[in-house]
mmCIF file of C-alpha atoms in Angstrom:
data_model
loop_
_atom_site.group_PDB
_atom_site.id
_atom_site.type_symbol
_atom_site.label_atom_id
_atom_site.label_comp_id
_atom_site.label_asym_id
_atom_site.label_seq_id
_atom_site.Cartn_x
_atom_site.Cartn_y
_atom_site.Cartn_z
ATOM 1 C CA MET A 390 8.240 -20.644 2.246
ATOM 2 C CA PRO A 391 6.651 -23.396 0.109
ATOM 3 C CA ASP A 392 6.178 -22.310 -3.506
ATOM 4 C CA HIS A 393 2.540 -23.398 -3.586
ATOM 5 C CA TRP A 394 1.800 -20.945 -0.776
ATOM 6 C CA ARG A 395 2.344 -18.069 -3.192
ATOM 7 C CA ASN A 396 -0.722 -19.005 -5.280
ATOM 8 C CA PHE A 397 -4.393 -18.963 -4.371
ATOM 9 C CA GLY A 398 -5.317 -21.848 -6.651
ATOM 10 C CA SER A 399 -8.564 -23.771 -6.529
ATOM 11 C CA ARG A 400 -10.806 -24.091 -3.483
ATOM 12 C CA ALA A 401 -10.618 -27.858 -3.888
ATOM 13 C CA SER A 402 -7.706 -29.190 -1.848
ATOM 14 C CA ALA A 403 -5.376 -31.804 -3.310
ATOM 15 C CA LEU A 404 -5.574 -33.620 0.044
ATOM 16 C CA SER A 405 -9.343 -33.997 0.290
ATOM 17 C CA GLY A 406 -10.797 -33.078 -3.099
ATOM 18 C CA SER A 407 -12.938 -30.502 -1.277
ATOM 19 C CA PRO A 408 -12.265 -27.153 0.464
ATOM 20 C CA ARG A 409 -11.327 -29.028 3.630
ATOM 21 C CA LEU A 410 -7.631 -29.432 4.484
ATOM 22 C CA ALA A 411 -6.429 -26.300 2.663
ATOM 23 C CA VAL A 412 -2.917 -26.407 1.243
ATOM 24 C CA ASN A 413 -2.255 -22.644 0.982
ATOM 25 C CA PRO A 414 -2.713 -19.655 3.323
ATOM 26 C CA VAL A 415 -5.588 -17.923 1.504
ATOM 27 C CA ASN A 416 -7.769 -21.025 1.441
ATOM 28 C CA ALA A 417 -6.890 -21.687 5.078
ATOM 29 C CA ILE A 418 -8.115 -18.173 5.981
ATOM 30 C CA LEU A 419 -11.309 -18.694 4.001
ATOM 31 C CA ASN A 420 -11.979 -22.010 5.732
ATOM 32 C CA TYR A 421 -11.527 -20.415 9.147
ATOM 33 C CA LEU A 422 -13.789 -17.454 8.362
ATOM 34 C CA TYR A 423 -16.425 -19.743 6.856
ATOM 35 C CA ALA A 424 -16.337 -21.754 10.098
ATOM 36 C CA LEU A 425 -16.933 -18.541 12.078
ATOM 37 C CA LEU A 426 -19.759 -17.584 9.728
ATOM 38 C CA GLU A 427 -21.366 -21.020 10.047
ATOM 39 C CA ALA A 428 -21.252 -20.756 13.845
ATOM 40 C CA GLU A 429 -22.960 -17.355 13.760
ATOM 41 C CA CYS A 430 -25.627 -18.692 11.368
ATOM 42 C CA ARG A 431 -26.246 -21.652 13.643
ATOM 43 C CA LEU A 432 -26.630 -19.402 16.690
ATOM 44 C CA ALA A 433 -28.924 -17.011 14.808
ATOM 45 C CA VAL A 434 -31.418 -19.604 13.581
ATOM 46 C CA ALA A 435 -31.418 -21.391 16.946
ATOM 47 C CA ALA A 436 -32.126 -18.102 18.756
ATOM 48 C CA LEU A 437 -35.169 -17.585 16.500
ATOM 49 C CA GLY A 438 -36.565 -21.033 17.208
ATOM 50 C CA LEU A 439 -35.586 -22.831 14.000
ATOM 51 C CA ASP A 440 -33.808 -26.158 13.716
ATOM 52 C CA PRO A 441 -30.310 -25.514 12.258
ATOM 53 C CA GLU A 442 -30.183 -29.011 10.780
ATOM 54 C CA MET A 443 -33.355 -28.742 8.627
ATOM 55 C CA GLY A 444 -32.045 -27.167 5.452
ATOM 56 C CA VAL A 445 -33.865 -25.779 2.424
ATOM 57 C CA LEU A 446 -31.116 -25.555 -0.172
ATOM 58 C CA HIS A 447 -28.754 -28.044 1.419
ATOM 59 C CA MET A 448 -29.833 -31.643 1.912
ATOM 60 C CA ASP A 449 -30.108 -32.951 5.442
ATOM 61 C CA THR A 450 -26.824 -34.675 6.233
ATOM 62 C CA ILE A 451 -25.500 -36.205 9.404
ATOM 63 C CA ASN A 452 -23.272 -33.874 11.435
ATOM 64 C CA ARG A 453 -24.149 -30.833 9.298
ATOM 65 C CA ASP A 454 -26.396 -27.878 10.105
ATOM 66 C CA SER A 455 -27.967 -27.558 6.661
ATOM 67 C CA LEU A 456 -30.131 -24.504 7.442
ATOM 68 C CA ALA A 457 -27.069 -22.656 8.775
ATOM 69 C CA CYS A 458 -25.298 -23.543 5.526
ATOM 70 C CA ASP A 459 -28.262 -22.094 3.606
ATOM 71 C CA LEU A 460 -27.838 -18.745 5.328
ATOM 72 C CA MET A 461 -24.094 -18.859 4.766
ATOM 73 C CA GLU A 462 -24.502 -18.758 0.984
ATOM 74 C CA ALA A 463 -25.814 -15.193 1.098
ATOM 75 C CA ILE A 464 -22.900 -13.993 3.234
ATOM 76 C CA ARG A 465 -20.083 -15.848 1.462
ATOM 77 C CA PRO A 466 -19.437 -12.953 -0.987
ATOM 78 C CA ASP A 467 -18.832 -10.642 1.980
ATOM 79 C CA VAL A 468 -16.290 -13.066 3.426
ATOM 80 C CA ASP A 469 -14.597 -13.415 0.046
ATOM 81 C CA ALA A 470 -14.499 -9.623 -0.393
ATOM 82 C CA TYR A 471 -12.976 -9.207 3.075
ATOM 83 C CA VAL A 472 -10.193 -11.722 2.379
ATOM 84 C CA LEU A 473 -9.506 -10.330 -1.095
ATOM 85 C CA ASP A 474 -9.279 -6.793 0.271
ATOM 86 C CA ARG A 475 -6.834 -7.917 2.961
ATOM 87 C CA ILE A 476 -4.456 -9.821 0.661
ATOM 88 C CA LEU A 477 -4.436 -6.998 -1.901
ATOM 89 C CA LYS A 478 -3.719 -4.270 0.640
ATOM 90 C CA GLN A 479 -1.136 -5.982 2.819
ATOM 91 C CA PRO A 480 1.085 -9.063 2.719
ATOM 92 C CA LEU A 481 0.645 -12.100 4.919
ATOM 93 C CA LYS A 482 3.219 -12.910 7.569
ATOM 94 C CA ARG A 483 5.117 -16.198 7.296
ATOM 95 C CA ASN A 484 4.809 -17.124 10.965
ATOM 96 C CA TRP A 485 1.013 -16.818 10.807
ATOM 97 C CA PHE A 486 0.888 -20.282 9.189
ATOM 98 C CA PHE A 487 2.436 -23.709 9.528
ATOM 99 C CA GLU A 488 2.293 -26.798 7.345
ATOM 100 C CA GLU A 489 1.597 -30.263 8.672
ATOM 101 C CA ARG A 490 3.403 -33.328 7.382
ATOM 102 C CA ASN A 491 0.588 -34.158 4.982
ATOM 103 C CA GLY A 492 0.729 -30.641 3.464
ATOM 104 C CA ASN A 493 -2.272 -29.198 5.285
ATOM 105 C CA CYS A 494 -1.834 -25.442 5.850
ATOM 106 C CA ARG A 495 -3.044 -24.322 9.291
ATOM 107 C CA LEU A 496 -3.386 -20.960 11.014
ATOM 108 C CA MET A 497 -1.266 -19.998 13.996
ATOM 109 C CA ALA A 498 -2.886 -18.545 17.107
ATOM 110 C CA ASP A 499 -1.758 -14.984 16.340
ATOM 111 C CA LEU A 500 -3.635 -14.812 13.035
ATOM 112 C CA ALA A 501 -6.578 -16.866 14.293
ATOM 113 C CA SER A 502 -7.160 -14.416 17.142
ATOM 114 C CA GLN A 503 -7.117 -11.493 14.719
ATOM 115 C CA LEU A 504 -9.627 -13.156 12.403
ATOM 116 C CA ALA A 505 -11.837 -14.153 15.335
ATOM 117 C CA GLU A 506 -12.500 -10.456 15.921
ATOM 118 C CA THR A 507 -14.600 -10.431 12.734
ATOM 119 C CA THR A 508 -17.342 -12.587 14.299
ATOM 120 C CA SER A 509 -19.352 -9.513 15.318
ATOM 121 C CA MET A 510 -19.442 -8.383 11.696
ATOM 122 C CA TRP A 511 -20.711 -11.744 10.459
ATOM 123 C CA ALA A 512 -23.320 -11.798 13.237
ATOM 124 C CA ARG A 513 -24.643 -8.414 12.121
ATOM 125 C CA LEU A 514 -24.810 -9.592 8.518
ATOM 126 C CA VAL A 515 -26.624 -12.795 9.446
ATOM 127 C CA ALA A 516 -29.178 -11.233 11.825
ATOM 128 C CA PRO A 517 -31.554 -9.586 9.291
ATOM 129 C CA LEU A 518 -31.228 -12.565 6.946
ATOM 130 C CA ALA A 519 -32.139 -15.035 9.682
ATOM 131 C CA GLU A 520 -35.189 -12.990 10.666
ATOM 132 C CA TRP A 521 -36.297 -12.782 7.043
ATOM 133 C CA THR A 522 -35.983 -16.580 6.837
ATOM 134 C CA VAL A 523 -38.230 -17.007 9.873
ATOM 135 C CA LYS A 524 -40.787 -14.630 8.372
ATOM 136 C CA ALA A 525 -40.728 -16.445 5.033
ATOM 137 C CA ILE A 526 -41.202 -19.856 6.659
ATOM 138 C CA ALA A 527 -43.894 -18.577 9.054
ATOM 139 C CA SER A 528 -45.909 -17.128 6.172
ATOM 140 C CA THR A 529 -46.341 -20.630 4.711
ATOM 141 C CA THR A 530 -47.803 -22.153 7.895
ATOM 142 C CA LYS A 531 -51.463 -22.361 8.854
ATOM 143 C CA VAL A 532 -50.893 -19.927 11.676
ATOM 144 C CA GLY A 533 -49.551 -17.421 9.150
ATOM 145 C CA ILE A 534 -47.392 -15.309 11.436
ATOM 146 C CA THR A 535 -46.458 -12.279 9.356
ATOM 147 C CA THR A 536 -44.547 -10.369 12.026
ATOM 148 C CA PRO A 537 -42.316 -12.812 13.903
ATOM 149 C CA ALA A 538 -40.100 -11.596 16.709
ATOM 150 C CA THR A 539 -36.934 -9.724 15.815
ATOM 151 C CA ARG A 540 -34.758 -10.887 18.669
ATOM 152 C CA LEU A 541 -31.524 -10.340 16.791
ATOM 153 C CA THR A 542 -32.014 -6.905 15.225
ATOM 154 C CA GLN A 543 -34.641 -5.503 17.629
ATOM 155 C CA ASN A 544 -36.219 -3.775 14.624
ATOM 156 C CA HIS A 545 -39.723 -3.872 16.134
ATOM 157 C CA LYS A 546 -38.567 -1.909 19.157
ATOM 158 C CA ARG A 547 -36.658 0.499 16.949
ATOM 159 C CA GLU A 548 -39.744 1.165 14.810
ATOM 160 C CA ILE A 549 -41.976 1.721 17.845
ATOM 161 C CA ARG A 550 -39.482 4.201 19.280
ATOM 162 C CA GLY A 551 -39.237 5.945 15.917
ATOM 163 C CA GLY A 552 -35.665 4.909 15.308
ATOM 164 C CA SER A 553 -34.092 3.624 12.137
ATOM 165 C CA SER A 554 -33.954 -0.050 11.299
ATOM 166 C CA PHE A 555 -30.973 -2.237 12.084
ATOM 167 C CA GLY A 556 -28.027 -1.430 9.842
ATOM 168 C CA VAL A 557 -24.937 -3.395 8.957
ATOM 169 C CA SER A 558 -21.724 -1.649 9.888
ATOM 170 C CA LYS A 559 -18.478 -2.249 8.099
ATOM 171 C CA SER A 560 -15.788 -4.105 9.952
ATOM 172 C CA SER A 561 -12.902 -2.176 11.451
ATOM 173 C CA VAL A 562 -10.906 -5.364 12.004
ATOM 174 C CA THR A 563 -7.630 -5.317 10.088
ATOM 175 C CA LEU A 564 -4.693 -7.641 10.051
ATOM 176 C CA GLN A 565 -1.296 -6.497 11.212
ATOM 177 C CA ASN A 566 0.715 -4.602 8.583
ATOM 178 C CA VAL A 567 4.012 -6.306 7.800
ATOM 179 C CA CYS A 568 6.951 -5.673 5.486
ATOM 180 C CA ARG A 569 6.527 -7.370 2.109
ATOM 181 C CA ASP A 570 10.116 -8.637 2.138
ATOM 182 C CA CYS A 571 10.985 -9.736 5.666
ATOM 183 C CA GLY A 572 7.629 -9.755 7.494
ATOM 184 C CA THR A 573 8.630 -7.212 10.141
ATOM 185 C CA PRO A 574 5.581 -5.402 11.647
ATOM 186 C CA ILE A 575 5.168 -1.882 10.257
ATOM 187 C CA ILE A 576 2.649 0.927 10.682
ATOM 188 C CA ASN A 577 1.493 1.666 7.139
ATOM 189 C CA ALA A 578 0.324 -0.923 4.612
ATOM 190 C CA ASN A 579 2.015 -1.413 1.214
ATOM 191 C CA GLU A 580 5.347 -0.243 2.560
ATOM 192 C CA LYS A 581 8.581 -1.857 3.663
ATOM 193 C CA CYS A 582 10.534 -1.662 6.878
ATOM 194 C CA ARG A 583 13.477 0.694 7.198
ATOM 195 C CA VAL A 584 16.088 -2.030 6.668
ATOM 196 C CA CYS A 585 14.472 -3.381 3.483
ATOM 197 C CA SER A 586 13.766 0.133 2.164
ATOM 198 C CA THR A 587 17.398 1.142 2.665
ATOM 199 C CA LYS A 588 18.606 -2.017 0.946
ATOM 200 C CA GLU A 589 16.258 -1.466 -1.977
ATOM 201 C CA SER A 590 17.317 2.187 -2.283
ATOM 202 C CA LYS A 591 20.996 1.216 -2.418
ATOM 203 C CA GLN A 592 20.309 -1.326 -5.144
ATOM 204 C CA ARG A 593 18.245 1.168 -7.123
ATOM 205 C CA LEU A 594 20.868 3.919 -6.813
ATOM 206 C CA THR A 595 23.627 1.510 -7.836
ATOM 207 C CA LYS A 596 21.646 0.515 -10.900
ATOM 208 C CA ILE A 597 20.924 4.129 -11.826
ATOM 209 C CA ALA A 598 24.570 5.110 -11.337
ATOM 210 C CA THR A 599 25.694 2.267 -13.595
ATOM 211 C CA GLN A 600 23.241 3.298 -16.278
ATOM 212 C CA GLY A 601 24.339 6.928 -15.906
ATOM 213 C CA ARG A 602 28.014 6.038 -16.420
ATOM 214 C CA VAL A 603 27.175 4.069 -19.541
ATOM 215 C CA ILE A 604 25.105 6.935 -20.973
ATOM 216 C CA SER A 605 27.729 9.559 -20.075
ATOM 217 C CA ARG A 606 30.358 7.654 -22.063
ATOM 218 C CA SER A 607 28.262 7.223 -25.174
ATOM 219 C CA SER A 608 29.223 8.897 -28.457
ATOM 220 C CA ASN A 609 26.210 11.207 -28.252
ATOM 221 C CA ALA A 610 27.183 12.446 -24.769
ATOM 222 C CA GLN A 611 30.805 12.966 -25.814
ATOM 223 C CA ALA A 612 29.674 14.969 -28.851
ATOM 224 C CA LYS A 613 27.542 17.235 -26.642
ATOM 225 C CA ARG A 614 30.434 17.805 -24.235
ATOM 226 C CA SER A 615 32.692 18.662 -27.164
ATOM 227 C CA GLU A 616 30.195 21.196 -28.494
ATOM 228 C CA THR A 617 29.854 22.805 -25.057
ATOM 229 C CA GLN A 618 33.621 23.071 -24.574
ATOM 230 C CA ILE A 619 34.083 24.607 -28.022
ATOM 231 C CA ALA A 620 31.358 27.180 -27.313
ATOM 232 C CA ASN A 621 32.888 28.066 -23.921
ATOM 233 C CA GLN A 622 36.355 28.498 -25.367
ATOM 234 C CA MET A 623 34.957 30.727 -28.112
ATOM 235 C CA ASN A 624 33.150 32.902 -25.541
ATOM 236 C CA ILE A 625 36.354 33.212 -23.510
ATOM 237 C CA ARG A 626 38.363 34.302 -26.575
ATOM 238 C CA GLU A 627 35.718 36.853 -27.570
ATOM 239 C CA TRP A 628 35.502 38.313 -24.085
ATOM 240 C CA SER A 629 37.614 41.399 -23.390
ATOM 241 C CA ALA A 630 38.419 43.002 -20.032
ATOM 242 C CA SER A 631 37.958 46.438 -21.639
ATOM 243 C CA ASN A 632 34.222 45.741 -21.945
ATOM 244 C CA GLN A 633 33.959 45.219 -18.187
ATOM 245 C CA PRO A 634 32.794 48.209 -16.041
ATOM 246 C CA SER A 635 35.657 49.883 -14.232
ATOM 247 C CA TRP A 636 34.115 49.251 -10.821
ATOM 248 C CA LEU A 637 33.754 45.503 -11.445
ATOM 249 C CA THR A 638 37.151 44.347 -10.207
ATOM 250 C CA ALA A 639 38.380 41.209 -8.511
ATOM 251 C CA GLU A 640 38.231 43.012 -5.158
ATOM 252 C CA PHE A 641 34.593 44.009 -5.770
ATOM 253 C CA TYR A 642 33.702 40.407 -6.596
ATOM 254 C CA VAL A 643 35.349 39.049 -3.436
ATOM 255 C CA GLU A 644 33.916 41.739 -1.126
ATOM 256 C CA LYS A 645 30.419 42.276 -2.578
ATOM 257 C CA ILE A 646 29.360 39.436 -4.874
ATOM 258 C CA LYS A 647 30.935 36.321 -3.392
ATOM 259 C CA PRO A 648 29.371 36.670 0.104
ATOM 260 C CA GLN A 649 25.876 36.773 -1.451
ATOM 261 C CA ILE A 650 26.289 33.998 -4.016
ATOM 262 C CA SER A 651 24.967 31.378 -1.581
ATOM 263 C CA SER A 652 21.592 33.163 -1.547
ATOM 264 C CA LEU A 653 21.077 32.204 -5.199
ATOM 265 C CA SER A 654 19.779 28.803 -6.216
ATOM 266 C CA CYS A 655 21.678 26.505 -8.535
ATOM 267 C CA SER A 656 18.864 26.628 -11.060
ATOM 268 C CA SER A 657 18.948 30.435 -11.311
ATOM 269 C CA ILE A 658 22.742 30.475 -11.711
ATOM 270 C CA THR A 659 22.528 27.724 -14.328
ATOM 271 C CA SER A 660 19.890 29.529 -16.395
ATOM 272 C CA GLN A 661 21.447 33.010 -16.145
ATOM 273 C CA LEU A 662 25.059 32.005 -16.823
ATOM 274 C CA ALA A 663 24.276 29.132 -19.230
ATOM 275 C CA VAL A 664 26.525 26.770 -17.263
ATOM 276 C CA SER A 665 26.074 23.262 -15.965
ATOM 277 C CA ARG A 666 24.349 22.589 -12.676
ATOM 278 C CA GLY A 667 27.543 21.137 -11.254
ATOM 279 C CA TYR A 668 29.512 24.289 -12.142
ATOM 280 C CA ALA A 669 26.734 26.425 -10.613
ATOM 281 C CA GLY A 670 27.017 24.429 -7.387
ATOM 282 C CA GLU A 671 30.766 25.035 -7.253
ATOM 283 C CA ILE A 672 30.185 28.784 -7.693
ATOM 284 C CA ARG A 673 27.770 28.760 -4.743
ATOM 285 C CA GLN A 674 30.414 26.954 -2.673
ATOM 286 C CA GLY A 675 33.033 29.637 -3.328
ATOM 287 C CA ARG A 676 34.616 28.931 -6.714
ATOM 288 C CA VAL A 677 35.422 32.147 -8.583
ATOM 289 C CA PRO A 678 33.962 31.923 -12.098
ATOM 290 C CA HIS A 679 35.455 33.465 -15.211
ATOM 291 C CA PRO A 680 35.304 37.305 -15.116
ATOM 292 C CA ARG A 681 32.821 37.286 -18.029
ATOM 293 C CA HIS A 682 30.187 36.021 -15.585
ATOM 294 C CA TRP A 683 30.764 38.660 -12.921
ATOM 295 C CA GLN A 684 28.560 41.342 -14.463
ATOM 296 C CA THR A 685 25.622 38.916 -14.823
ATOM 297 C CA LEU A 686 25.968 37.824 -11.192
ATOM 298 C CA ALA A 687 26.114 41.461 -10.038
ATOM 299 C CA LYS A 688 22.961 42.170 -12.030
ATOM 300 C CA ILE A 689 21.126 39.206 -10.459
ATOM 301 C CA LEU A 690 22.164 40.378 -6.981
ATOM 302 C CA ARG A 691 21.370 44.003 -7.875
ATOM 303 C CA LEU A 692 24.858 45.204 -7.008
ATOM 304 C CA SER A 693 26.779 48.126 -8.479
ATOM 305 C CA GLU A 694 29.432 50.537 -7.376
#
């Protein structure tokens, strides 16, 4: 992918000095949507009996529909908002674009067909604006038509029937969701495909494991392990079998306690016995702990002779 495709940059192309001949995907999309919008503006003003070439804001120029360009100015923010929303919510696919020899970025048919589905939205946005333009122009004539026909919105018919005026619906047209890394089509936006997600997870776990090994070998970690081992050895020396209930024997542990250990969670064993989570997991898997822990486990399981 060309590096300059990764940036939006200015609307002025380095090839033409104007927005024409876009050199990056975003500007190419904008140019295409503006062309669709201009076509809808041209159709709207022509349907209402106006000359698309006689502009008000734009000067009359050969091969340009200046009045259609006037109407476009009011809808441009909606086009910009649509494109911005799309590029922020989902990545663009590499094979949606191609670059000509002179550096001009063009749209492929797949993307162009998707964007073409937005024409109905632009038509609905242009319709009330075009009718307002006709009304504004008609009010300045000698005839003074104050209620020109509403061929595009049919608002007159709606009002007579007691219905609501023409509203502008939001577009439901969305581009295809693709993986941000490889461009594979996916269902949900802002996600990655299974292959890229698995690869990223492996890299993240490898990084975390490396950091964990470094931390576990630090002087602080070694000091904590030393303190824990000293405390455990002291508890073992202070423990005496004579303090154990007579019924709490090795046979009782194997027959009564051990079969029910798996019903306890590692967190409960860890908190009750003051042992590590790893040691608690081994106890759940069948390891016989030191006899000093048997009475606590029997109490948790509510077992007695």
